[in-house]
Amino acid sequence: MSAETRAHLRKFGLVVGGVFVLLASYSWWRGHEVAPMILAALGAPLLVGGALAPQWLAPAERAWMALAHVLGRINTALILGLLFYLVFTPIGLLRRLGSDPLARRMGEAKDSHWVRRESQQTSPDSYRHQF
């Protein structure tokens, strides 16, 4: 196992295990009985494994990352869906009720959507450096 992988697994074990142990301590301080035992039972092996034998944490790290991937997909769909339906849809509906900024509507006096422009003289050099 490469040193980089060992370092990554050690960091995973110490960080995630440490967070679980901190949550267990906070839950115990708040007077809970079951939650601190569960959190400590999850955190202590990760801390010990991260400190002593990080290579043993490879399956736990893969499972953790798979869970993170699934939760990320769900959260992304949920957040983007809410953003679309709660922000962009009302703005679009309000814009349709108001003005027509692109002049797409055919008025009674309009025969076409054509917008006339004044003709301009352009030199060939203006095409070489457009931006």
XYZ file of C-alpha atoms in Angstrom:
131
model
C 0.000 0.000 0.000
C 1.423 3.382 -0.976
C 2.268 6.016 1.586
C -0.257 8.374 -0.002
C -3.067 5.848 0.444
C -2.017 5.168 4.036
C -1.974 8.899 4.730
C -5.407 9.308 3.157
C -6.864 6.425 5.190
C -5.185 7.715 8.377
C -6.713 11.144 7.802
C -10.125 9.571 7.126
C -9.996 7.508 10.328
C -8.830 10.339 12.539
C -11.200 12.982 11.151
C -14.387 10.921 10.871
C -13.685 8.994 14.074
C -12.878 12.220 15.895
C -16.122 13.819 14.752
C -18.101 10.783 15.896
C -16.398 10.870 19.304
C -17.033 14.623 19.635
C -20.699 14.093 18.770
C -20.868 11.268 21.319
C -19.348 13.533 23.986
C -21.786 16.328 23.205
C -24.742 13.931 23.226
C -23.590 12.453 26.558
C -23.206 15.990 27.987
C -26.790 16.732 26.894
C -27.993 13.765 28.962
C -28.769 11.234 26.239
C -28.161 7.560 26.906
C -28.288 5.547 23.670
C -26.927 7.980 21.075
C -23.544 8.517 22.800
C -22.931 4.763 22.937
C -23.711 4.334 19.230
C -21.607 7.325 18.184
C -18.700 6.244 20.392
C -18.943 2.690 19.046
C -18.605 4.110 15.521
C -15.900 6.663 16.328
C -13.523 4.765 18.599
C -12.604 2.011 16.081
C -12.053 4.628 13.388
C -9.765 6.639 15.662
C -7.782 3.583 16.764
C -7.628 2.197 13.220
C -6.554 5.551 11.825
C -3.789 5.860 14.398
C -2.487 2.273 14.372
C -3.483 0.460 11.161
C -4.955 2.738 8.481
C -4.955 -0.020 5.826
C -7.739 -1.779 7.735
C -10.008 1.226 7.141
C -10.141 0.821 3.342
C -13.565 -0.957 3.288
C -15.052 1.546 5.755
C -13.730 4.453 3.681
C -15.208 2.989 0.461
C -18.594 2.516 2.156
C -18.441 6.055 3.570
C -17.663 7.525 0.147
C -20.458 5.471 -1.485
C -22.908 6.861 1.067
C -21.579 10.377 0.419
C -22.052 9.881 -3.331
C -25.679 8.770 -2.904
C -26.470 11.621 -0.502
C -24.807 14.091 -2.855
C -26.997 12.945 -5.753
C -30.158 13.233 -3.657
C -29.216 16.637 -2.243
C -28.260 17.989 -5.657
C -31.563 16.945 -7.204
C -33.523 18.269 -4.244
C -31.733 21.620 -4.003
C -31.747 22.287 -7.734
C -35.401 21.252 -8.003
C -36.416 23.580 -5.193
C -34.322 26.382 -6.656
C -35.935 25.964 -10.075
C -39.532 25.729 -8.869
C -39.328 28.291 -6.058
C -37.074 30.906 -7.690
C -36.844 30.651 -11.467
C -40.417 29.595 -12.227
C -42.055 32.535 -10.389
C -39.591 34.968 -11.980
C -40.404 33.561 -15.420
C -44.133 33.799 -14.807
C -43.824 37.400 -13.637
C -41.716 38.277 -16.680
C -44.355 36.802 -18.995
C -47.080 38.866 -17.355
C -45.058 42.051 -17.777
C -43.204 43.395 -20.771
C -41.832 41.581 -23.826
C -38.074 42.369 -23.700
C -37.254 40.310 -26.817
C -40.161 41.747 -28.844
C -41.509 38.275 -29.616
C -45.193 39.097 -29.509
C -46.914 40.019 -32.706
C -48.762 43.249 -32.149
C -51.858 44.125 -34.138
C -49.882 46.651 -36.170
C -46.968 44.261 -36.883
C -46.723 42.259 -40.095
C -43.507 40.447 -39.117
C -40.822 40.178 -36.435
C -38.238 41.812 -38.675
C -36.326 44.657 -37.033
C -34.940 47.150 -39.530
C -31.388 48.398 -39.030
C -29.551 51.271 -40.576
C -26.970 50.075 -43.071
C -23.390 50.667 -42.002
C -20.182 50.688 -43.948
C -17.734 48.116 -42.561
C -14.109 47.662 -43.480
C -12.479 44.232 -43.922
C -10.194 44.984 -40.942
C -13.164 44.968 -38.598
C -13.648 41.262 -39.347
C -10.097 40.328 -38.401
C -10.231 41.647 -34.832
C -13.838 41.210 -33.808
C -13.297 41.082 -30.078
